[in-house]
XYZ file of C-alpha atoms in Angstrom:
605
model
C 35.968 -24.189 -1.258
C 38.195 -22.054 0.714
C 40.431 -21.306 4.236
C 39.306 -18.394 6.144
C 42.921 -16.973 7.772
C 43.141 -14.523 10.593
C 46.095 -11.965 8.686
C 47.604 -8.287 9.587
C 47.564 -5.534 7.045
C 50.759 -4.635 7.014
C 49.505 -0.946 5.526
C 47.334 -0.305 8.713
C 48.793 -2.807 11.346
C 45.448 -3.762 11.852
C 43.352 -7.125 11.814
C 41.889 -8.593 8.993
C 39.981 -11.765 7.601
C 41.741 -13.509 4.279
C 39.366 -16.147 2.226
C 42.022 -18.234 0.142
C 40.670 -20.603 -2.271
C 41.895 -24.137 -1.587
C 43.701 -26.035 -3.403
C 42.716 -27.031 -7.187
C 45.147 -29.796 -7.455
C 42.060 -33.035 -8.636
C 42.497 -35.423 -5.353
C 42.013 -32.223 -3.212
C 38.602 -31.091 -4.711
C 35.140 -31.981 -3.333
C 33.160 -35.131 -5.342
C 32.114 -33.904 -8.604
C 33.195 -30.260 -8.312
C 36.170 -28.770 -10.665
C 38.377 -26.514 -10.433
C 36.796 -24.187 -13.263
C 33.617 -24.259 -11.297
C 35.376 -23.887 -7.448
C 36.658 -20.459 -9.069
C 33.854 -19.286 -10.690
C 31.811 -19.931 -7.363
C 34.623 -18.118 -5.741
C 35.004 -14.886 -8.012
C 31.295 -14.901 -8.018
C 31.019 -14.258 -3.780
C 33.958 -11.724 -3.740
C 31.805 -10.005 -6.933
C 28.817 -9.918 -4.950
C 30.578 -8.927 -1.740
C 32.697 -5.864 -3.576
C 28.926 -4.662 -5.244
C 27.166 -4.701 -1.085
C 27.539 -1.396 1.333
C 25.476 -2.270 4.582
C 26.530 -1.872 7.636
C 24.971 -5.154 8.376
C 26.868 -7.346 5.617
C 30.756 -8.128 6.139
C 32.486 -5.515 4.328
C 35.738 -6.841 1.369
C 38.654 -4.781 1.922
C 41.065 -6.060 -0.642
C 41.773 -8.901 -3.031
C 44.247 -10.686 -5.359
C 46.219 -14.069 -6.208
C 48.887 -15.765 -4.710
C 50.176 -18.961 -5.723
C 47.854 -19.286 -8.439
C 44.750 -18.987 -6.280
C 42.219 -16.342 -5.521
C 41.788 -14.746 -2.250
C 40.299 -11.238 -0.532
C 40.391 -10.181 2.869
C 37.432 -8.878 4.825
C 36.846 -6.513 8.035
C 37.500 -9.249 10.626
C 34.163 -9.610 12.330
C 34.879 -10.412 16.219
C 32.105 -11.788 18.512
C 29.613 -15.164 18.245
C 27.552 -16.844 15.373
C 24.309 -17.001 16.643
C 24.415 -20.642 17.141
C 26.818 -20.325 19.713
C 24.523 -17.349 20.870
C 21.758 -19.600 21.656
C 23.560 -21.930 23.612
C 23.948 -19.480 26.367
C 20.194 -19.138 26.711
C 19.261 -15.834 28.270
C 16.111 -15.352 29.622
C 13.185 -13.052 30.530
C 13.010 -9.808 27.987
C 16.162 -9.942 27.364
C 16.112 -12.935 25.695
C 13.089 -11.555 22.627
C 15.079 -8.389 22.977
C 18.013 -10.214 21.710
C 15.997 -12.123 18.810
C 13.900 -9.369 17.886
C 17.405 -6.910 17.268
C 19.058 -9.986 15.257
C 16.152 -10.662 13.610
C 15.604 -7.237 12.269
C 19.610 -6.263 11.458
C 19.107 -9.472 9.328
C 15.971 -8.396 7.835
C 17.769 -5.283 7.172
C 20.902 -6.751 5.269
C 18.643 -8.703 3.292
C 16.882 -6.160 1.964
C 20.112 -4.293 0.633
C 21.122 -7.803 -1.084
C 17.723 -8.416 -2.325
C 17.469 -4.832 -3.731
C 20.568 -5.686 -5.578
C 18.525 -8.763 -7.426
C 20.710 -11.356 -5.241
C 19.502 -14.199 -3.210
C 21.706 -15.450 -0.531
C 20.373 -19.246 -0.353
C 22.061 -19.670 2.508
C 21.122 -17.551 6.004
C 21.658 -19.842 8.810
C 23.308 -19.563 12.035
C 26.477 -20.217 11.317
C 26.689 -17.235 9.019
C 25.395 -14.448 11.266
C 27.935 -13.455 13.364
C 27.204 -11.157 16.535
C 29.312 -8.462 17.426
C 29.990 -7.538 21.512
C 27.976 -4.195 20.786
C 25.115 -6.243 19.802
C 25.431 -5.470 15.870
C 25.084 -8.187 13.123
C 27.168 -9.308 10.826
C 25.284 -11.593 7.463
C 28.098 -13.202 6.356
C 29.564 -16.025 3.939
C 28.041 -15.241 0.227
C 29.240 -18.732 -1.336
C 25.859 -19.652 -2.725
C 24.300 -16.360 -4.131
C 22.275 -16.273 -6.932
C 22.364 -13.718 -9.149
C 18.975 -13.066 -10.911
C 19.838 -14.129 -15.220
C 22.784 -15.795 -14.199
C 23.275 -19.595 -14.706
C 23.747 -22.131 -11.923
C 27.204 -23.205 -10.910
C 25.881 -26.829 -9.232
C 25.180 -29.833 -11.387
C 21.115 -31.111 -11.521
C 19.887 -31.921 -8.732
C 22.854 -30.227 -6.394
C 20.935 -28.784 -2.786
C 22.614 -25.504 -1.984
C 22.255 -24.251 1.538
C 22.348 -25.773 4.987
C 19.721 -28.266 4.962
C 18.365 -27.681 8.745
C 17.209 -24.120 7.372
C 16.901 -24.824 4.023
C 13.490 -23.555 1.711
C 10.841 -26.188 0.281
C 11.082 -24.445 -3.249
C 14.984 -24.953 -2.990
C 14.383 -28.916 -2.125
C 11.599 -29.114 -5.084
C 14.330 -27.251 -7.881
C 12.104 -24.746 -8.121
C 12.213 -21.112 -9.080
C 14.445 -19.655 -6.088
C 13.869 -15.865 -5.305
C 13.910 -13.339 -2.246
C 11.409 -15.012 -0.425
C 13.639 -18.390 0.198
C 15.722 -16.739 2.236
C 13.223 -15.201 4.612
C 12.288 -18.993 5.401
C 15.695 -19.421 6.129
C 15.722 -16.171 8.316
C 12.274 -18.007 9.685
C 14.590 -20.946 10.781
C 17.088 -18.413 12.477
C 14.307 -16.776 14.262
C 12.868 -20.001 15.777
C 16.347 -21.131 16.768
C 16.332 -17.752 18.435
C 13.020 -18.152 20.106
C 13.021 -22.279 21.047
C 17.374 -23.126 20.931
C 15.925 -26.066 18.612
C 15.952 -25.797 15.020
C 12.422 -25.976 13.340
C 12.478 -29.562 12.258
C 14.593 -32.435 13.659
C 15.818 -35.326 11.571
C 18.540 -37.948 11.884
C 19.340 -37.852 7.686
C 19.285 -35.520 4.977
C 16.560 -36.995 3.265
C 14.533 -36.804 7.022
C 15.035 -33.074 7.102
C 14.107 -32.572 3.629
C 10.913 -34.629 3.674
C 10.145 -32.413 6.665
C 10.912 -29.372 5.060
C 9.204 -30.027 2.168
C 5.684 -31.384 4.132
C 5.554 -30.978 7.645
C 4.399 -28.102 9.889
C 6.548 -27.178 12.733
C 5.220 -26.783 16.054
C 4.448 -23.342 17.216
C 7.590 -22.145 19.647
C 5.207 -21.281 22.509
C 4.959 -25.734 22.908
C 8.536 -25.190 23.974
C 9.013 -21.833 25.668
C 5.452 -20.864 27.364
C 6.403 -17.532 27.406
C 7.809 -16.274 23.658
C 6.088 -12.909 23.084
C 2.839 -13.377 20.176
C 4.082 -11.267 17.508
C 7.517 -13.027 17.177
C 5.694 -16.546 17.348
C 3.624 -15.373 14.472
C 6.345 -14.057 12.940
C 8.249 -17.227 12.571
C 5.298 -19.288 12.097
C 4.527 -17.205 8.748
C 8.656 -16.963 7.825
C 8.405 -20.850 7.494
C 4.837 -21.178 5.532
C 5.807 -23.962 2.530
C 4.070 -21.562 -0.176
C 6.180 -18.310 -0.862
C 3.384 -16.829 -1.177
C 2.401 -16.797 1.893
C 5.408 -15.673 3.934
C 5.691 -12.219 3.965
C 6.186 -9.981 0.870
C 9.898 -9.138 1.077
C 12.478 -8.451 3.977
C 11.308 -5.128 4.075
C 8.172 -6.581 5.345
C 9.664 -8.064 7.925
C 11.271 -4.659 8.990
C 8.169 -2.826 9.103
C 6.173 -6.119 11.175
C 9.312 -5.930 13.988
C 10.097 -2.150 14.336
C 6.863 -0.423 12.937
C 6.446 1.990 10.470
C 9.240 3.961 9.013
C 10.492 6.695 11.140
C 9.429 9.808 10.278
C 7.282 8.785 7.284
C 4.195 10.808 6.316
C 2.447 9.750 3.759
C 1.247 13.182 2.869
C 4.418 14.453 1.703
C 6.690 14.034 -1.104
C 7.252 10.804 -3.102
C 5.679 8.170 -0.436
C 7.058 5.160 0.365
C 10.833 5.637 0.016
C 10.659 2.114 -1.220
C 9.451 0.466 -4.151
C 7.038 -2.427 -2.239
C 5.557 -5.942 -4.360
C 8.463 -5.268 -7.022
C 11.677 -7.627 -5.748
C 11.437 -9.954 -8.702
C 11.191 -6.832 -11.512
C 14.005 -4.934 -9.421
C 16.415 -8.422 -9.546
C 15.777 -8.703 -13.255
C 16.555 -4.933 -13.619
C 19.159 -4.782 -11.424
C 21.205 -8.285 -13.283
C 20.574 -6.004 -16.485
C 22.483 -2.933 -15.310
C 25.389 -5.184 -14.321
C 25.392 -7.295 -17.847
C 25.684 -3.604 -19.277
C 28.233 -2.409 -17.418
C 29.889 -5.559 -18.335
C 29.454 -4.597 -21.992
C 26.115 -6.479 -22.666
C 23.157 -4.353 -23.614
C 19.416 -4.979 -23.656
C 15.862 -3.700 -24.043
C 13.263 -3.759 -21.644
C 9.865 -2.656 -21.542
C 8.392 -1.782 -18.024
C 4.592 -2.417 -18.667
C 1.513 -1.124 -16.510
C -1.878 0.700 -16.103
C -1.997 3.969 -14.646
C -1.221 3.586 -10.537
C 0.655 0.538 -11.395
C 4.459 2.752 -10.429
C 6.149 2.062 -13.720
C 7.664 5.958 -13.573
C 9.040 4.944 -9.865
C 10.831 1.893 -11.312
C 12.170 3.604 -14.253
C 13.619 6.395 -11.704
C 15.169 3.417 -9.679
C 16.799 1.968 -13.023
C 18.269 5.453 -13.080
C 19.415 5.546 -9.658
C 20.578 2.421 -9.683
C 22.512 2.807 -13.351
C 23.913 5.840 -11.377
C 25.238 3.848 -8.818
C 27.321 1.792 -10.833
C 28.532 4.425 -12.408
C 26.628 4.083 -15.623
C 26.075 6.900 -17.716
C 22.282 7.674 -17.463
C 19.928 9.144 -20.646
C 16.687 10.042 -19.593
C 13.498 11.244 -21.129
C 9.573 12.139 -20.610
C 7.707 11.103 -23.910
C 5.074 13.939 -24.676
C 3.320 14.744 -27.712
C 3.766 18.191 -28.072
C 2.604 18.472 -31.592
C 6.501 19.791 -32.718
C 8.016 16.763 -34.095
C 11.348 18.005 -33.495
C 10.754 18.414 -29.515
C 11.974 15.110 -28.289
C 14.748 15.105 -30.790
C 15.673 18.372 -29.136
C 15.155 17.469 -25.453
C 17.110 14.000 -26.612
C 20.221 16.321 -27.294
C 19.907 18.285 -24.644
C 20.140 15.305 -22.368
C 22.894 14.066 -23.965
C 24.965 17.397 -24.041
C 24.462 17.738 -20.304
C 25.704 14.139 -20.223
C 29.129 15.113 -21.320
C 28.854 14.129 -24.394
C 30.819 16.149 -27.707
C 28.034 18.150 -29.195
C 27.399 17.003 -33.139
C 27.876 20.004 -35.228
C 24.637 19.276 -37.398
C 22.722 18.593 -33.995
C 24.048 21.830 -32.771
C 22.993 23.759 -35.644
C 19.357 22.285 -35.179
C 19.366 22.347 -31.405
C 22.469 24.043 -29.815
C 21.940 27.636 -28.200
C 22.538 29.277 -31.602
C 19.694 27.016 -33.200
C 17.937 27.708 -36.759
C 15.101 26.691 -38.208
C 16.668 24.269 -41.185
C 15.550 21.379 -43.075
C 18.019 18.336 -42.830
C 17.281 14.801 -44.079
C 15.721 12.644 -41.225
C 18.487 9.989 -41.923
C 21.053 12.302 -41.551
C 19.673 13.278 -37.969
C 18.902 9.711 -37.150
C 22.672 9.070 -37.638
C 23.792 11.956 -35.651
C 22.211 10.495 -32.896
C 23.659 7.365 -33.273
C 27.275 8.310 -33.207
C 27.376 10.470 -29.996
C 25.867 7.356 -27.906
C 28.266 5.113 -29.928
C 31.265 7.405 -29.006
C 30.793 6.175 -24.975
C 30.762 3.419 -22.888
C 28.093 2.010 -21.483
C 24.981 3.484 -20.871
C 21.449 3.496 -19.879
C 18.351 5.260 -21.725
C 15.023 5.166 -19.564
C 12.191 6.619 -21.892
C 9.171 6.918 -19.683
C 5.854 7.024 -21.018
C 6.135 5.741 -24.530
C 2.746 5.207 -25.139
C 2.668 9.437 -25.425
C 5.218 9.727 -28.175
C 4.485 10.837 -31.045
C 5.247 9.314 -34.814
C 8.604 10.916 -35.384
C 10.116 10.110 -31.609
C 9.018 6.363 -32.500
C 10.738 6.819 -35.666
C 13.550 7.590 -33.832
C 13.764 5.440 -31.281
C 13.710 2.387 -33.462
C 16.474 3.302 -35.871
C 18.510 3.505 -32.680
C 17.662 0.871 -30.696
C 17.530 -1.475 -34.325
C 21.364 0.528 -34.813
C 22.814 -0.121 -31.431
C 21.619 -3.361 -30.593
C 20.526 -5.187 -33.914
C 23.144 -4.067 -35.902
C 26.222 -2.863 -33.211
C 25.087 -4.302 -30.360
C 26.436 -1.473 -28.325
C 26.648 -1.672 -24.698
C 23.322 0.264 -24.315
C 20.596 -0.754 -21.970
C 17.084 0.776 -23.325
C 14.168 1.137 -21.080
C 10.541 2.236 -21.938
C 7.636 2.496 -19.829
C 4.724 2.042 -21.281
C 0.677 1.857 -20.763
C -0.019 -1.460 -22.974
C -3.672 -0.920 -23.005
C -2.807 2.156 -25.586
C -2.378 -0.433 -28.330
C -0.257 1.489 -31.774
C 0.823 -0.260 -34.136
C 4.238 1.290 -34.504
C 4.126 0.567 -30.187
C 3.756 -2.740 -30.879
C 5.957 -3.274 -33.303
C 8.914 -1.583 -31.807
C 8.191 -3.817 -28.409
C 7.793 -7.283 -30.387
C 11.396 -6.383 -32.455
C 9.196 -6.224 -35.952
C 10.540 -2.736 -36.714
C 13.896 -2.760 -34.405
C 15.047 -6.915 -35.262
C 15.230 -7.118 -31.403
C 12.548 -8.104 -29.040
C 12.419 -6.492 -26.142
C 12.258 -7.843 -22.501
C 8.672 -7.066 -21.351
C 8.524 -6.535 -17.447
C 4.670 -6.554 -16.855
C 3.803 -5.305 -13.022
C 1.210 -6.980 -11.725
C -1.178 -5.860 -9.113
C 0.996 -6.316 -5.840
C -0.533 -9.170 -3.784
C -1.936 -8.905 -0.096
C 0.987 -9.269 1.534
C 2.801 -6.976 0.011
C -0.397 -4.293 0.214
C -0.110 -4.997 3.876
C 3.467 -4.384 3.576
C 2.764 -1.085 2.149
C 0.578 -0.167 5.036
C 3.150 -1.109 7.641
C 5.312 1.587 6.439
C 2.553 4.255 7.605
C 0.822 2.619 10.609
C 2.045 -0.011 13.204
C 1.113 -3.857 12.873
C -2.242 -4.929 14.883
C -5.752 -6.228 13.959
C -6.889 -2.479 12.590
C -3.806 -2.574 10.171
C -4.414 -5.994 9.324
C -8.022 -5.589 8.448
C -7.671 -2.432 6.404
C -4.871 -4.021 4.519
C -7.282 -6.622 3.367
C -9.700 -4.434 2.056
C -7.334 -2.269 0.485
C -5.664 -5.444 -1.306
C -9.676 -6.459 -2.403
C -10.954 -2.610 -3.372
C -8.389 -1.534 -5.142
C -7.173 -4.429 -6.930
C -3.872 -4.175 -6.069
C -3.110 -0.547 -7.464
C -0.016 1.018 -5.189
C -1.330 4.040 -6.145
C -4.760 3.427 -4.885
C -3.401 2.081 -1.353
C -1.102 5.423 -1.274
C -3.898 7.389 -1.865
C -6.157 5.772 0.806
C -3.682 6.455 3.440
C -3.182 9.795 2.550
C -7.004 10.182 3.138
C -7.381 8.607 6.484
C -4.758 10.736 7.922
C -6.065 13.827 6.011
C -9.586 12.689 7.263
C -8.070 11.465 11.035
C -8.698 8.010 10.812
C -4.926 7.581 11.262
C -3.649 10.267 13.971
C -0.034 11.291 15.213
C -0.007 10.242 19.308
C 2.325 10.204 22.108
C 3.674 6.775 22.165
C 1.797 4.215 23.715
C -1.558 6.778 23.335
C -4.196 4.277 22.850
C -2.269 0.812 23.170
C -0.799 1.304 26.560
C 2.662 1.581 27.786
C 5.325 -0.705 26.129
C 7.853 -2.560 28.224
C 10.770 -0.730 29.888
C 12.889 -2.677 27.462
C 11.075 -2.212 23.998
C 11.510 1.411 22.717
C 8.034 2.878 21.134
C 7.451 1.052 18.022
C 5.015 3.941 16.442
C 3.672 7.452 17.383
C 0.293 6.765 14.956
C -2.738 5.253 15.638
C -6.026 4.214 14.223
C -9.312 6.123 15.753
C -11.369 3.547 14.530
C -11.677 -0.181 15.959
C -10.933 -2.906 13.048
C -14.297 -4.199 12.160
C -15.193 -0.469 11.317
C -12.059 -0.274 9.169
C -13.198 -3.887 7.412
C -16.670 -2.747 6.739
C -17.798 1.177 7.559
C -17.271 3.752 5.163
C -13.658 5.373 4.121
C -12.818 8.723 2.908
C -12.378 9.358 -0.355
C -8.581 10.630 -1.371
C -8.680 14.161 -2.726
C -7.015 13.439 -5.845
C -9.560 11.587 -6.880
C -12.413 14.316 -5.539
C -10.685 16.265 -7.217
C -10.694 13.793 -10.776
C -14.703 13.379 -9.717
C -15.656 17.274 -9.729
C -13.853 16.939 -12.931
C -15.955 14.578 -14.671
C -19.034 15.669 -12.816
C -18.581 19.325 -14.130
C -19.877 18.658 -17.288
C -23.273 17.717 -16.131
C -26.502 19.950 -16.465
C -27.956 20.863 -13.469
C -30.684 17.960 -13.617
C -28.051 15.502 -14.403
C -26.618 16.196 -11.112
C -29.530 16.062 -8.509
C -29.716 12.617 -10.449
C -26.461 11.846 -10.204
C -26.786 12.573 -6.151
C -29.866 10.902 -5.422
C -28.337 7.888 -7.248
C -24.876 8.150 -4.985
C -27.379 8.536 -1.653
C -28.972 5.438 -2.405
C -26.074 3.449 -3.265
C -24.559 4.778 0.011
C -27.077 3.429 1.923
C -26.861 -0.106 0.515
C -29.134 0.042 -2.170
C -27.932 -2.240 -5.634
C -27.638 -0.134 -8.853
C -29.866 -2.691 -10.250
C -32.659 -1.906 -7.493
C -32.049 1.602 -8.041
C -35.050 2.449 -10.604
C -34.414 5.861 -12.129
C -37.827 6.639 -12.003
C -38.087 7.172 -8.244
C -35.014 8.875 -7.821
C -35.695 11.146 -10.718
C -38.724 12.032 -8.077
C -36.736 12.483 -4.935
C -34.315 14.566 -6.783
C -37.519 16.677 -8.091
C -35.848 16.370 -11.923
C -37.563 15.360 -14.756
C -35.735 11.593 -15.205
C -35.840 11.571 -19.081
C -34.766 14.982 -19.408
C -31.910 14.484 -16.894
C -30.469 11.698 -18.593
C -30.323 13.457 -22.270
């Protein structure tokens, strides 16, 4: 596709790395590619590279055309790929020291590009460059998907280095984050071995293997490659996505332990969305189709727990960051249909938006209490967020607005995307178990002539529940075995793991400690990968009794409140025997109503 030309910048004098498309003249071009699609692909990785800011990710530094062919320069990136890494072979802890660092600045670059809703599709050795002070470099962004964008490759095309290639990419499968931590899985064995996972003398050997066969565990080839990086790799290259770990955030946490300084007791815990790549890529390719001038509407859809208000605020930080123009409002139904209309104006005024001279009379700081035709207000709304550029508005909580903010919010979204199709994204957050008909007919496109894009979240899986306990407590058996039963007991509710955590370090089943209380010292060479630890062994964690988070004692002396005072000896002597094991169905009310010394009929009326 391209040269990659050592150049001087004549501006700074210094050293720089210039990407020049090849040429496009028809006998120069690969088999089956044009010239069309060579730029595209081309415009498409400088895109990409212009939208990334990691310190781990090769940096763009300019770009333009000469002789009618693309080209941008790059930092120039000095030091090794890690394939010519391996082949000096060091040995002894320095040698995991070494994978375990490029592992992890990796895992740490991919989770900036995947939090941008890109996939690389292609980390292999070639393309991780290692700098003399031992930073990485992810380079070489040829093949990155974009989530909602089309394919540049013809059917059946294989992008990606085979040798490192994923199974889902070989079957044409859906491609997301997760191929390229099997890729990064490939890497790491290299790392670990200085043999690639799977050796084959074709392209159709290595991707029968890829697609079927187990490799062999790294310890058959080096005795001595530390546990927790063999099972590391093994689980990078599992065939089923699934099963790999959640995201390359994961993979952080699993190397370096928890996130430094992270309590989950204060503020607005974990920093990071976890279980939600797939919803963020889909979010994040809308923000960048509006600032290209393409609008949408999206409905973020969960039960309470499920972190549909932290997405929405990520939309907003994220609109922010590309320099999107950002609306936002709390649904509430406050019983004054002219509140939201109000808060609506407010938001937009603050915006920098001109004020609208009827909106100001209703609204403004000189506001009167006046009758005005709801048409008339409707289209005053309209024409200030007609009279910008792009822009985002997040509504959170929909499912709380009342009749007239509905009303609303339909003739604008049927106004600006129906009917203008203004470069607006809409969001909504919504509780879809509070069925309304308007609700329903406003997400379907009935009422607005435009369906919207429903983003359900599901409950997170197990891996990505153990993901979210890595970012409070280091990886072991005891974090491994309460992340199961936090996955099974709470369904996979975020807010229910969050919770839990807050209560075992409230309740000191997770304690602050000097590093290496409780676990021994670490190696010389290995810096302390946590400063918590669990006071209980695993199989207590699995099976013995938990605290229970205050917020919900608190919810429960709520409900319980209401009870007569025979209602609640019942209600304890019930709890006591379920405690100790006993089924509600061999609970018989009839005893307990005795132990509790209530009268059982009278307690339940």
């Amino acid at each position: 596709m391209a040269t990659v030309w050592r150049v001087s910048d004549p501006s700074t004098g210094g050293a720089a790395a210039l990407k020049w498309m090849n040429s496009t003249d028809p006998g120069s071009l690969p088999e089956g590619v044009t010239a069309e699609e060579l730029a595209r692909r081309f415009v498409r990785e400088f895109r990409t590279l212009a939208r990334l800011d990691h310190p781990n990710i090769v940096r763009v530094v300019d770009h333009g055309v000469h002789g009618g062919r693309p080209w941008f320069a790059m930092e120039l990136v000095e030091g090794e790929d890690v394939r010519t890494l391996v082949s000096r072979e060091p040995t002894g802890a320095a040698r995991w020291d070494e994978a375990r660092a490029i592992v992890a600045q990796v895992a740490r670059a991919l989770r900036h590009v995947h939090g941008l809703g890109l996939v690389h599709r292609d980390v292999t050795p070639s393309n991780i460059r290692v700098l003399p002070d031992g930073s990485v470099r992810l380079m070489d962004f040829g093949v990155v998907k974009e989530q909602g964008q089309g394919e540049l490759t013809g059917h059946g095309e294989l992008l990606g280095t085979v040798a490192y290639v994923a199974p889902e990419q070989i079957a044409g499968e859906a491609v997301d984050a997760r191929a390229d931590l099997y890729g990064l899985g490939a890497v790491l064995y290299l790392l670990l071995t200085g043999r690639r996972p799977f050796q084959a003398r074709t392209l159709a050997g290595y991707l029968e293997k890829h697609l079927h066969d187990a490799p062999r565990p790294p310890s058959e080839w080096v005795p001595d490659v530390p546990a927790d990086l063999e099972a590391l790799c093994m689980r990078l290259l599992q065939k089923d996505p699934a099963a790999r770990p959640a995201s390359a955030n994961h993979v952080v946490r699993l190397l370096e332990g928890p996130e430094p300084g992270a309590l989950a007791v204060a503020g607005d815990w974990p920093a990071e969305l976890v279980g939600r790549t797939p919803e963020i890529a889909a979010l994040e390719a809308a923000l960048v189709a509006c600032r290209d001038g393409v609008g949408g509407t999206w409905v973020i859809e969960g039960g309470a727990g499920s972190g549909k208000s932290r997405m929405a605020r990520r939309v907003r930080d994220a609109a922010r960051r590309l320099g999107l123009s950002v609306l936002t409002v709390r649904a509430r139904d406050t019983g004054n249909p002219l509140d939201v209309y109000a808060r609506v104006y407010a938001a937009l005024c603050a915006d920098g938006l001109p004020a609208s001279p009827l909106l100001d009379r209703l609204f403004g700081p000189q506001g009167v209490d006046m009758h005005v035709a709801r048409y008339s207000l409707f289209t005053a709304f309209r024409d200030m967020l007609a009279s910008t550029g792009p822009r985002v508005a997040c509504i959170d909580d929909l499912h709380r607005a009342d009749e007239g903010s509905l009303q609303l919010l339909e003739y604008l979204v049927r106004n600006t995307r129906a009917l203008a199709d203004l470069p607006i994204l809409w969001v909504f957050t919504r509780d879809p178990s509070l069925q309304g008909e308007r609700l329903d007919a406003m997400v379907s496109g009935e009422s607005t002539e435009v369906p919207a894009q429903r983003l359900p979240l599901a409950p997170l899986p197990p891996a990505a529940v153990e993901e979210l306990v890595l970012a409070m407590v280091p990886d072991g058996p005891e974090a491994r075995a309460l992340a199961v039963r936090l996955a099974r007991e709470g369904e996979g509710s975020p807010a229910y793991v969050v919770e839990m955590l807050r209560a075992l370090l409230e309740d000191g089943v997770i304690e602050e400690s000097s590093p290496g209380a409780g676990g021994g010292t670490p190696p010389p060479a290995t810096p302390p990968r946590s400063v918590r630890r669990f006071t209980r062994a695993a199989d207590a964690l699995a099976r013995g009794p938990l605290p229970i988070p205050r917020s919900l004692r608190a919810q429960l002396a709520t409900a319980l409140a209401p009870l007569g005072e025979g209602a609640r000896a019942l209600a304890d002597a019930l709890a006591v025997a379920l405690g100790a094991g006993v089924a509600a169905a061999e609970a018989p009310l009839g005893p307990l109503a005795e132990v509790a010394e209530v009268d059982g009929s009278a307690a339940l009326v």
